[in-house]
Coordinates of C-alpha atoms in Angstrom, one line a residue:
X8 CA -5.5 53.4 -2.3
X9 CA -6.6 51.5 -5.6
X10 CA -5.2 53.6 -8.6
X11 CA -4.8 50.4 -10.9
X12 CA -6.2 47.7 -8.9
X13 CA -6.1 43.5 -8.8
X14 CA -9.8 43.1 -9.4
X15 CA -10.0 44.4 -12.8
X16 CA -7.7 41.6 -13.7
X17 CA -10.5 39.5 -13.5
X18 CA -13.1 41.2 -15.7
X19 CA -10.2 41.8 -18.8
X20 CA -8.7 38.5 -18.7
X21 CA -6.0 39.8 -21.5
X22 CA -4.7 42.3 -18.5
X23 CA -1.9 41.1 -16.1
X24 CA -1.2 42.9 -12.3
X25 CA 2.7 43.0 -11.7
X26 CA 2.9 43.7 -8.3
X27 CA 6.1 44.2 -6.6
X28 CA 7.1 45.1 -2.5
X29 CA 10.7 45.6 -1.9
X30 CA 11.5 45.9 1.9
X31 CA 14.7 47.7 3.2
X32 CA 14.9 46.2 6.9
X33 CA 16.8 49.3 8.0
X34 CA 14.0 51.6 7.4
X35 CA 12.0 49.6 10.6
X36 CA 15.0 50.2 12.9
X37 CA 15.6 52.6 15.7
X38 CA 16.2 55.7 12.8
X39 CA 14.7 58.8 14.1
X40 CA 13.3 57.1 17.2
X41 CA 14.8 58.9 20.5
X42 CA 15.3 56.8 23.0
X43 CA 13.7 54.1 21.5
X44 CA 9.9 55.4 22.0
X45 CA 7.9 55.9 19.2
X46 CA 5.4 58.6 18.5
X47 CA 2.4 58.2 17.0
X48 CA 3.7 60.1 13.9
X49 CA 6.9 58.0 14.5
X50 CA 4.7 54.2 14.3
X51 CA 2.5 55.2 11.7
X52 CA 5.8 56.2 9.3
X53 CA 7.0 53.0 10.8
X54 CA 4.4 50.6 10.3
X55 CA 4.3 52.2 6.3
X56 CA 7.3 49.1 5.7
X57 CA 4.6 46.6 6.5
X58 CA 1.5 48.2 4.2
X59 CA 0.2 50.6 6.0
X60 CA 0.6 54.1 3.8
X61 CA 1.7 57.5 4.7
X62 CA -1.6 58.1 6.8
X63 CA -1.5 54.9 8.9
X64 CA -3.6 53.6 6.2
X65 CA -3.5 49.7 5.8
X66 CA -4.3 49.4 2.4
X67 CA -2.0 47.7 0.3
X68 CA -1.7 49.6 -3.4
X69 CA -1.9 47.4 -6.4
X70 CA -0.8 48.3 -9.5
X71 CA -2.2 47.2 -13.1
X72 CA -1.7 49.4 -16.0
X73 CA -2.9 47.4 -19.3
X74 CA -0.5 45.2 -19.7
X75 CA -1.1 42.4 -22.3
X76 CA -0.7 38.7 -20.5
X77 CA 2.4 37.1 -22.1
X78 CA 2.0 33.1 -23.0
X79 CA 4.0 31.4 -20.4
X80 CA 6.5 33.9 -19.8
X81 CA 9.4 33.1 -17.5
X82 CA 6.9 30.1 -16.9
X83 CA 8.8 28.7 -14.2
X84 CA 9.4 31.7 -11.8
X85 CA 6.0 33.4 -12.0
X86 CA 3.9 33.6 -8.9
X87 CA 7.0 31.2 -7.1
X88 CA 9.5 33.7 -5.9
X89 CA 8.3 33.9 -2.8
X90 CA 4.6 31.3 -2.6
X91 CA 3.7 30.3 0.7
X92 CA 1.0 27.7 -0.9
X93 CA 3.3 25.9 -3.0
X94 CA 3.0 22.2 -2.3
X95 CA 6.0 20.8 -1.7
X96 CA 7.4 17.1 -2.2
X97 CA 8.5 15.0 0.9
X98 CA 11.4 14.3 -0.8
X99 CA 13.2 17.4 -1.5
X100 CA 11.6 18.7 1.4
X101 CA 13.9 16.2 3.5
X102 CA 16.8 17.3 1.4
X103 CA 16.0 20.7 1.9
X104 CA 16.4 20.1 5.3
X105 CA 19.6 17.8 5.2
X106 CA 21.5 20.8 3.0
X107 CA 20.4 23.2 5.6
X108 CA 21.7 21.0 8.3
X109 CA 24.9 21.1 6.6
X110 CA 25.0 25.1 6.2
X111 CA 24.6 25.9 9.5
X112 CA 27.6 24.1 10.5
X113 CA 29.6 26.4 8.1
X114 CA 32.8 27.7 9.5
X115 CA 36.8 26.9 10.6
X116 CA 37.4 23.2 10.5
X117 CA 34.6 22.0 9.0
X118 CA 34.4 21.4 5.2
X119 CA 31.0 22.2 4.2
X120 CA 31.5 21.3 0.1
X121 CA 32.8 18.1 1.3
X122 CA 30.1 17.3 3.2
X123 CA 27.5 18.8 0.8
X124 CA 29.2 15.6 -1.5
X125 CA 28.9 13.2 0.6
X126 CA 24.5 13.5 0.9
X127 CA 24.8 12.2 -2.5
X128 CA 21.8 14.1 -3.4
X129 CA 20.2 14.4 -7.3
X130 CA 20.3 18.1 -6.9
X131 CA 17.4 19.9 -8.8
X132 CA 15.1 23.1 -9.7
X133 CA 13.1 22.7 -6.2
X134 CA 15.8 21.8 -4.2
X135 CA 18.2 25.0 -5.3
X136 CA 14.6 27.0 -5.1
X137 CA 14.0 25.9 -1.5
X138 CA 17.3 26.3 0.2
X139 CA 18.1 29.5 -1.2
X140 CA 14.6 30.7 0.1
X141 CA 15.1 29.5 3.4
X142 CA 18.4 31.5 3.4
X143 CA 16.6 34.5 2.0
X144 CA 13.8 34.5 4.9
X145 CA 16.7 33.9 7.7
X146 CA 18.5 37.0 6.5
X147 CA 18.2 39.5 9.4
X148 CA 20.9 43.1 10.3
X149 CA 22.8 40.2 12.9
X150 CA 23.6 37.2 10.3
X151 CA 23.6 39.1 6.7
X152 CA 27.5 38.4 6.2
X153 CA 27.0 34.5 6.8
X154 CA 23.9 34.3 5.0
X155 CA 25.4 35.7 1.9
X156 CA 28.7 33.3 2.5
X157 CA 25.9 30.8 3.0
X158 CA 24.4 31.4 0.2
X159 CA 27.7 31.8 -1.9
X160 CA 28.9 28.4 -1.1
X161 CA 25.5 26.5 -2.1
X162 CA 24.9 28.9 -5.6
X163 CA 28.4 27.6 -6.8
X164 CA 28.0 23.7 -5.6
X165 CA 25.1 23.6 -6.9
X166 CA 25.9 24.7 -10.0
X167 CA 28.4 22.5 -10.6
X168 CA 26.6 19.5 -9.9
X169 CA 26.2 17.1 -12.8
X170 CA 22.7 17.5 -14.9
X171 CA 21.9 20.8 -13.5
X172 CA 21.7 24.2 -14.5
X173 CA 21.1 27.2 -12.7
X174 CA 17.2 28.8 -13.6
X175 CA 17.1 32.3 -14.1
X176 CA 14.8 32.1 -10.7
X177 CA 18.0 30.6 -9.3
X178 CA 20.1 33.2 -10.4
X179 CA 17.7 35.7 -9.2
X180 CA 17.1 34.3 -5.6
X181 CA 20.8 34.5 -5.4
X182 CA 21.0 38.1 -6.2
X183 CA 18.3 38.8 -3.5
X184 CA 20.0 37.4 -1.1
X185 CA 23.2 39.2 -1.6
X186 CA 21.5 42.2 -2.3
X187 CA 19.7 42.0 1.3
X188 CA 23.2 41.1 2.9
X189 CA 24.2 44.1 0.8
X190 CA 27.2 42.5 -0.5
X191 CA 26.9 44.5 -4.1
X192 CA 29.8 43.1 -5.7
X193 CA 28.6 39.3 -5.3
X194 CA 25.5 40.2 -6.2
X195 CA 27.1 42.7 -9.6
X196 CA 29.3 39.2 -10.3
X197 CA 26.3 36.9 -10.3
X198 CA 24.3 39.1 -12.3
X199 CA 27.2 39.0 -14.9
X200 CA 27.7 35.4 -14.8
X201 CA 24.3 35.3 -15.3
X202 CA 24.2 37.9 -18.8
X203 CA 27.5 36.1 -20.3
X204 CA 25.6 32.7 -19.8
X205 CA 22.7 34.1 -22.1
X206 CA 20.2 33.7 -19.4
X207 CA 16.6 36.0 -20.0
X208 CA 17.4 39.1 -18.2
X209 CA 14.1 39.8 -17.0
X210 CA 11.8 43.3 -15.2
X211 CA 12.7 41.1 -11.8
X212 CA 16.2 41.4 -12.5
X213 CA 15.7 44.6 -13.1
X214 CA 13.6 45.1 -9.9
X215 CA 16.7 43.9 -7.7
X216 CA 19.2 46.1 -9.4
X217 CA 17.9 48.8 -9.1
X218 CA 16.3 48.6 -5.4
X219 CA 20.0 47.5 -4.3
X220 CA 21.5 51.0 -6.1
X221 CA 22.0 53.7 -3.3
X222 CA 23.1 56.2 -5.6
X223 CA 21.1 58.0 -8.5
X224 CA 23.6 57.9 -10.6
X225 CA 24.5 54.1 -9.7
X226 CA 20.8 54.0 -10.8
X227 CA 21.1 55.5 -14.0
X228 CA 24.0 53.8 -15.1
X229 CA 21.8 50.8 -14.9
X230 CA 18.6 51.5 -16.3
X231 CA 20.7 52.8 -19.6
X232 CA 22.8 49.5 -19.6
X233 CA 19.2 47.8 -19.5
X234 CA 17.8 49.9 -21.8
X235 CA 20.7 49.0 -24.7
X236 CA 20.8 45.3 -23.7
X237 CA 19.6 42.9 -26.1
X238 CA 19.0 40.4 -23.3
X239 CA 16.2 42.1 -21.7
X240 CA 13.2 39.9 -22.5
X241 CA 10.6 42.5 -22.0
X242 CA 7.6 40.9 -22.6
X243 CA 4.4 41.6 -21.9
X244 CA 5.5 45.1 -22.9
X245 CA 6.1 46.7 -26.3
X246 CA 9.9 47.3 -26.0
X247 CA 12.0 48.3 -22.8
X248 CA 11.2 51.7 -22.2
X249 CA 7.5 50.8 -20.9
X250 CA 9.1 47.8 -19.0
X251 CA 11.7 50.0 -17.3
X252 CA 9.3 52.8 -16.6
X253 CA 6.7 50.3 -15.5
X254 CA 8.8 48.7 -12.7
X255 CA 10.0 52.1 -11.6
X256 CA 6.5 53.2 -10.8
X257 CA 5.9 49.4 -9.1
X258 CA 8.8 50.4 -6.9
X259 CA 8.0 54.3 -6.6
X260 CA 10.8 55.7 -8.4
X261 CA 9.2 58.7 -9.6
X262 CA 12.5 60.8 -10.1
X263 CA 14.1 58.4 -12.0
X264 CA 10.2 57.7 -14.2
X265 CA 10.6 61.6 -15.2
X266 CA 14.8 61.3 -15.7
X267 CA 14.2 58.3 -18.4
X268 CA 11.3 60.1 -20.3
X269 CA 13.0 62.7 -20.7
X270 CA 16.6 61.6 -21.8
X271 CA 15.6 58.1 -23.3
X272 CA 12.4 58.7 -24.5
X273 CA 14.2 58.7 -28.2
X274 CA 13.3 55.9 -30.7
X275 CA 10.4 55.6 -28.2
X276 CA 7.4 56.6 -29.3
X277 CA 5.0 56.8 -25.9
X278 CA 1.6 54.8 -26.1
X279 CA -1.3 54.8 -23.7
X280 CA 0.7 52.4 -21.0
X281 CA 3.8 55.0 -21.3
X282 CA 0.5 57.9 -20.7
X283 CA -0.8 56.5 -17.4
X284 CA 2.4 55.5 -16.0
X285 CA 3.4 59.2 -16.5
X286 CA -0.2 60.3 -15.0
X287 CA 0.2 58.4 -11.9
X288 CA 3.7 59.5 -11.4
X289 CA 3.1 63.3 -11.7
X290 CA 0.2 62.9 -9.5
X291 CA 2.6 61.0 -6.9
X292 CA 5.1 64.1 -7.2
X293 CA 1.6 66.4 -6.9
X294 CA 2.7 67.8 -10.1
X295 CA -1.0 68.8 -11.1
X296 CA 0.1 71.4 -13.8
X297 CA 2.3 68.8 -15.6
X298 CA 0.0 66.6 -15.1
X299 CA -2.8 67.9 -17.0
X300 CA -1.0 69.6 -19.5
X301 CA -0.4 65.6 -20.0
X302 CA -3.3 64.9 -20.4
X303 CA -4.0 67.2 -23.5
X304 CA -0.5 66.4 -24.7
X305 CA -2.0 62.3 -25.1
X306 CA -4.9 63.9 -26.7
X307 CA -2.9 65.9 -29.2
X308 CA -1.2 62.4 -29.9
X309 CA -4.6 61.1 -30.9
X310 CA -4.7 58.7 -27.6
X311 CA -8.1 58.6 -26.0
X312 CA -8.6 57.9 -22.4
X313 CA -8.6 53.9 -21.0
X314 CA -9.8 52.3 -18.4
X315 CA -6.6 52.9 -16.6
X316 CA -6.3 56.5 -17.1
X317 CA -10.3 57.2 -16.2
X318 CA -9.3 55.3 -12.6
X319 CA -6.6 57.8 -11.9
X320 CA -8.4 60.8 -13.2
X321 CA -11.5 59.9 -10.8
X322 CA -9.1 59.0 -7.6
X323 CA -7.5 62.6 -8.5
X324 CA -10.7 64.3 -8.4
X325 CA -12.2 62.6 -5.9
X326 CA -9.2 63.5 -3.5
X327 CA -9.4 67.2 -4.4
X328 CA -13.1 66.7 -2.7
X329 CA -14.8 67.5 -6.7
X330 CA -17.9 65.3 -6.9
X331 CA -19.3 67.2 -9.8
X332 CA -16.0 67.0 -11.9
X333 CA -16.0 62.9 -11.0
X334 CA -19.7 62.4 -12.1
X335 CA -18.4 64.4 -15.4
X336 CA -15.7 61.5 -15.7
X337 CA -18.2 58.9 -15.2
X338 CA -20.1 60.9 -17.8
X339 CA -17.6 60.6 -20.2
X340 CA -16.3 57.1 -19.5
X341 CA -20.2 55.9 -20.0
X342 CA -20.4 58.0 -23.4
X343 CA -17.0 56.6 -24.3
X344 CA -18.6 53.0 -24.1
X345 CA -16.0 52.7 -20.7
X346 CA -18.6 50.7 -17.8
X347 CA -17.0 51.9 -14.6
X348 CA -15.9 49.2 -12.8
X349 CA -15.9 47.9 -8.4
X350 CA -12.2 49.2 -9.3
X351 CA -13.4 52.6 -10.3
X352 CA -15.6 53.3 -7.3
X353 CA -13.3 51.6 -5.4
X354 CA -10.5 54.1 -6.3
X355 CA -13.9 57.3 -6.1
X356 CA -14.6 56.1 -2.2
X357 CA -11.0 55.8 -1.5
X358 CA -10.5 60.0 -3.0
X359 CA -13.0 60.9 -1.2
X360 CA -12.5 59.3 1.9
X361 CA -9.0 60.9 2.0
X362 CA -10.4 64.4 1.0
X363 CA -12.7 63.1 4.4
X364 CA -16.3 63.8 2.3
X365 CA -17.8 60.9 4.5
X366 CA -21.3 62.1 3.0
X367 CA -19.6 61.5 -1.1
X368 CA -18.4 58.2 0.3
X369 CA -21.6 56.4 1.1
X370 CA -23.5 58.1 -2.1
X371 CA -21.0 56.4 -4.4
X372 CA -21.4 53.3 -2.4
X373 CA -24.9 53.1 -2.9
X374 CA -24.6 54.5 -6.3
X375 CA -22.5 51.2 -7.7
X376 CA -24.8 49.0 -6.0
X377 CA -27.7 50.8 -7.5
X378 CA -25.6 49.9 -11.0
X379 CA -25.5 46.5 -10.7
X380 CA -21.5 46.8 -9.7
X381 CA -21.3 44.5 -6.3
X382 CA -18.3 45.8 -3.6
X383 CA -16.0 43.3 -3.5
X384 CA -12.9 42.9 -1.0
X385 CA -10.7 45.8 -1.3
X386 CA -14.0 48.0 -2.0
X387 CA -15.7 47.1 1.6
X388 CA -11.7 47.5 2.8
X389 CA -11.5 50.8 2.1
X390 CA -15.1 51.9 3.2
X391 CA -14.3 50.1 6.8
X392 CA -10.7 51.4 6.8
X393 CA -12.9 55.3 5.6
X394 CA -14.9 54.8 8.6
X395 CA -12.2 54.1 11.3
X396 CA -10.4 57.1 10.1
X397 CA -13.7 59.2 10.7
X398 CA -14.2 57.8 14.4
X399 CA -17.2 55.7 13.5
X400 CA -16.6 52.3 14.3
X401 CA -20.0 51.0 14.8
X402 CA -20.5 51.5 10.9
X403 CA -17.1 49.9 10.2
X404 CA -17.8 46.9 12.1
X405 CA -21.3 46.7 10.3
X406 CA -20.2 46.8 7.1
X407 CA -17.3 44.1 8.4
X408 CA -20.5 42.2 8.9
X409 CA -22.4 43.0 5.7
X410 CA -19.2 41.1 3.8
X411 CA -20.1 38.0 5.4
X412 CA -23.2 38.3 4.1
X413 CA -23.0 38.9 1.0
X414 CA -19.9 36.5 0.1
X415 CA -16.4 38.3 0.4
X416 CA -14.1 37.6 3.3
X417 CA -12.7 39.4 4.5
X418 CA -8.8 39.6 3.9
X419 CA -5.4 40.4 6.2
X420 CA -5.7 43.9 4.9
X421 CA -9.3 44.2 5.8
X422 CA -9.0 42.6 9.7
X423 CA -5.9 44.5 10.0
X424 CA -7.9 48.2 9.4
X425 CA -10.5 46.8 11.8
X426 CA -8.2 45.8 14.4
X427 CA -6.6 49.1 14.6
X428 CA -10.1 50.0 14.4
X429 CA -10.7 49.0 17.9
X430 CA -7.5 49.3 19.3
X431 CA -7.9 53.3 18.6
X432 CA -11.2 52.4 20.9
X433 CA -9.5 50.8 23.1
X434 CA -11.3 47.5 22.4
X435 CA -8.4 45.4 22.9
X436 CA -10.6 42.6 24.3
X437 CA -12.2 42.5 21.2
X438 CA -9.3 43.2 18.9
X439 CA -8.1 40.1 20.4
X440 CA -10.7 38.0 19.7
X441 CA -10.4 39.6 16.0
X442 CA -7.2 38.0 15.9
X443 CA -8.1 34.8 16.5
X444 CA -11.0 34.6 14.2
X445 CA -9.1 35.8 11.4
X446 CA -7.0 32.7 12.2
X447 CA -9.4 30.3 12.7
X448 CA -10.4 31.4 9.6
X449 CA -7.4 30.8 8.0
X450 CA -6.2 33.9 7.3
X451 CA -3.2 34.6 8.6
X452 CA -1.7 37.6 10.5
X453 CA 0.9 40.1 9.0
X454 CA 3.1 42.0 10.8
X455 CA 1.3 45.3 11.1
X456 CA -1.9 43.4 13.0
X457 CA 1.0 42.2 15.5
X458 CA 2.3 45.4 15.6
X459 CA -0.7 47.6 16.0
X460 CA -1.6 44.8 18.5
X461 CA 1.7 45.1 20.5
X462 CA 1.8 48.9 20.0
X463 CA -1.6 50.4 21.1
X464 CA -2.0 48.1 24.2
X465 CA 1.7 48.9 25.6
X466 CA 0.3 53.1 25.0
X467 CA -2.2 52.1 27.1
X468 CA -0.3 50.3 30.1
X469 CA -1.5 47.1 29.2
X470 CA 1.8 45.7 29.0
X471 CA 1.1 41.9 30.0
X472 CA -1.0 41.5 27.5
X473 CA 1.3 42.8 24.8
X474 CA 3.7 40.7 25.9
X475 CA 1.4 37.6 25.6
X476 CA 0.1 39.0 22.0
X477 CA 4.4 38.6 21.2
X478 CA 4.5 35.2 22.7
X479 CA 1.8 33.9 21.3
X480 CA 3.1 35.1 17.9
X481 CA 6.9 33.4 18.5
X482 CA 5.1 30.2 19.5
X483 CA 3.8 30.0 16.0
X484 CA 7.3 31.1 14.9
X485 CA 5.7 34.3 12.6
X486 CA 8.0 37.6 12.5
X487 CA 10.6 36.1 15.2
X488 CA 13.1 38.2 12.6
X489 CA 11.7 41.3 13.8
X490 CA 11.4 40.8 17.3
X491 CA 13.7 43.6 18.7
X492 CA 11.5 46.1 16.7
X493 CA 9.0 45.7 19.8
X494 CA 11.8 47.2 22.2
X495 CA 10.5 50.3 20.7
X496 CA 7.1 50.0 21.3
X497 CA 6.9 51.9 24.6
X498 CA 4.9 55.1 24.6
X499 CA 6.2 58.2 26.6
X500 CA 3.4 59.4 28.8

């Protein structure tokens, strides 16, 4: 589903998309699984961990709410936490390696800070960054207890090595890790170090606090420290009330969204950001009396409608199955001097196609092409992933086609919805073959395409060739962390 989506990011340069997805391993483990088979209820809630939604949907939300682009903010860190692309130097990629070497060797008798001294090495941003993502990616329910020691041990080397200082990405890496290992109190003790060292406490700091608090009230406690703290650099947003409420929504905290409007909201004053964030969290909740009478309460605020707010107001519509009430909305956004957007019809196909109005689907389709608005990725996505979910795969794998010719590739969120596409079909020789173009097209895999992969072939007895879809993804040394996961992947008959 595309409530604030990437593309429109591209049209409004002035807009930035802050896009978070925090994983809890523990939700993909044998929890509510009997005897280790899954259901098909049981793998679709399952396979939600990896992208797929409640309804087995593979569609990755995105979320962009208005937010003006800051100028060089946290300049370092920014699309580096965890970039795959990022070309890396031979030689700290060597030293990388060497540390590693080292850290593994950890344990009684051998003196790993000695030895860590004796590389010699000119210790620096991209070093630190490296290692302490390797350990982050290694963490797994068997090793989190020497990762975090792991991790420990390098932070406070490193950080007393001479012409280096920790980065506030360092600092944040390490409270990931710990957080992961879920060793709180190392990770409460960096954090602190890292406020009485006047580093920029930042929404990603943030982010990791509050996804590693199990208890509301833990919660709370935090999001009013955060709230007081004159660290918090809150930029791109107005002050820290629309940053706080902002990264709840990124990490679906509605509860806690509603608990700090309504006790913090003093000194506050809510603007059209605070407006849509509220919008899209009472319609998560399903709240539609609250919000609507939201909707006149902006209005009596004198805050007109934005691009944002039209895009949830046609997704809720469309959902409810009301094509008259979103042609009214695309009324008013057009009388407004509001163009929809591919992000607006996106978000209308996607309503619909959940309401299952095949029929409103395809009109608005053709209805933004007529307009001049060309379908882009995410919009031939949904349509295709619309079209599985109806049963009709010769027009999914048609408009698959059409992408290719008119210029969009397709992505790992649009192979993955055709793959289960054809698994459901019981096309496996061909969902095969799908996986290997997407590769040879250099686009690789996720987890949920192994998974589906893995998951509808063993329901169907072909158990060989499930096992040669695993090998062949352990060869390439993808996902070998969540390898016992396919234990479960046996279907009762």
């Amino acid at each position: 589903m595309v409530l604030f989506g990437r593309r429109i990011s591209l049209r409004f340069s002035n807009y930035r998309c802050i896009s978070r997805f925090i994983c809890d391993d523990s939700s993909f483990r044998n929890n509510g699984c009997k005897s280790g088979v899954f259901s098909d209820e049981e793998f679709n809630k399952r396979s939600s961990v990896f992208g797929f939604d409640s309804d087995g949907n593979d569609i990755v939300e995105e979320i962009l709410i208005g937010v003006p682009s800051s100028s060089n903010e946290d300049e370092e860190t920014d699309g580096e936490y965890f970039s795959s692309k990022r070309r890396l130097l031979p030689d700290y990629v060597s030293d990388t390696d060497r540390v590693f070497k080292i850290l593994q060797q950890d344990g009684i008798g051998f003196n790993t800070i000695l030895e860590l001294n004796n590389l010699g090495l000119n210790v620096s941003n991209n070093l630190v960054r490296e290692v302490l993502l390797r350990i982050l990616k290694s963490v797994n329910h068997t090793n989190k207890l020497r990762c975090a020691r792991l991790a420990y041990k390098f932070f406070r080397w490193s950080g007393q090595q001479e012409n280096y200082r920790h980065t506030t990405n360092a600092y944040h890496l390490a409270m990931k890790i710990f957080a992961d290992c879920q060793v709180l109190n190392v990770m409460k003790k960096v954090y602190y170090e890292m406020t009485e060292n006047n580093y920029q406490i930042t929404a990603r700091t943030f982010n990791i606090l509050i996804s590693a608090c199990g208890e509301v009230c833990s919660a709370r406690s935090t999001i009013e420290s955060f709230i007081k703290s004159e660290n918090f650099h809150h930029r791109p947003f107005k002050h820290s009330f629309n940053a706080i409420l902002h990264s709840l929504l990124v990490m679906n905290q509605y509860q806690l969204i509603e608990w700090v409007y309504k006790e913090k909201r003093n000194g506050f004053p809510p603007d059209i950001l605070t407006y849509n964030i509220l919008l899209c969290t009472k319609y998560r909740l399903e709240n539609f009396d609250q919000f609507y009478a939201l909707l006149e309460e902006m209005g009596r605020n004198g805050f007109v409608p934005d691009l944002h707010t039209y895009n949830i107001l046609l997704h809720v519509c469309a959902k409810a199955n009301k094509p008259v009430s979103v042609l009214q909305q695309l009324n008013d956004m057009r009388n407004a001097g509001c163009d929809p957007s591919v992000l607006h019809f996106t978000s209308i196909i996607d309503g619909f196609g959940r309401a299952g109005n095949l029929f409103a689907c395809e009109h608005f389709f053709e209805e933004m092409v007529k307009t001049g608005c060309l379908p882009d990725v995410v919009c031939y996505t949904v349509l295709i992933r619309v079209y599985i979910e109806a049963g009709d795969l010769e027009k999914a794998q048609d408009k698959f086609d059409e992408m290719f010719v008119k210029g969009q590739l397709p992505n790992v969120f649009t192979y993955s919805t055709m793959i289960r596409g054809l698994c459901i079909a019981e096309k496996f020789d061909e969902a095969h073959t799908m996986l290997q173009e997407m590769e040879s097209r250099g686009c690789n895999p996720n987890f949920v395409v192994y998974s589906t992969l893995v998951y509808h072939m063993r329901k169907a007895g072909r158990s060989t060739e499930a096992d040669e879809i695993i090998r062949q993804m352990v060869e390439k040394g993808r996902y070998t962390h969540h390898l016992s996961e396919f234990k479960m992947y046996r279907y009762r008959h």
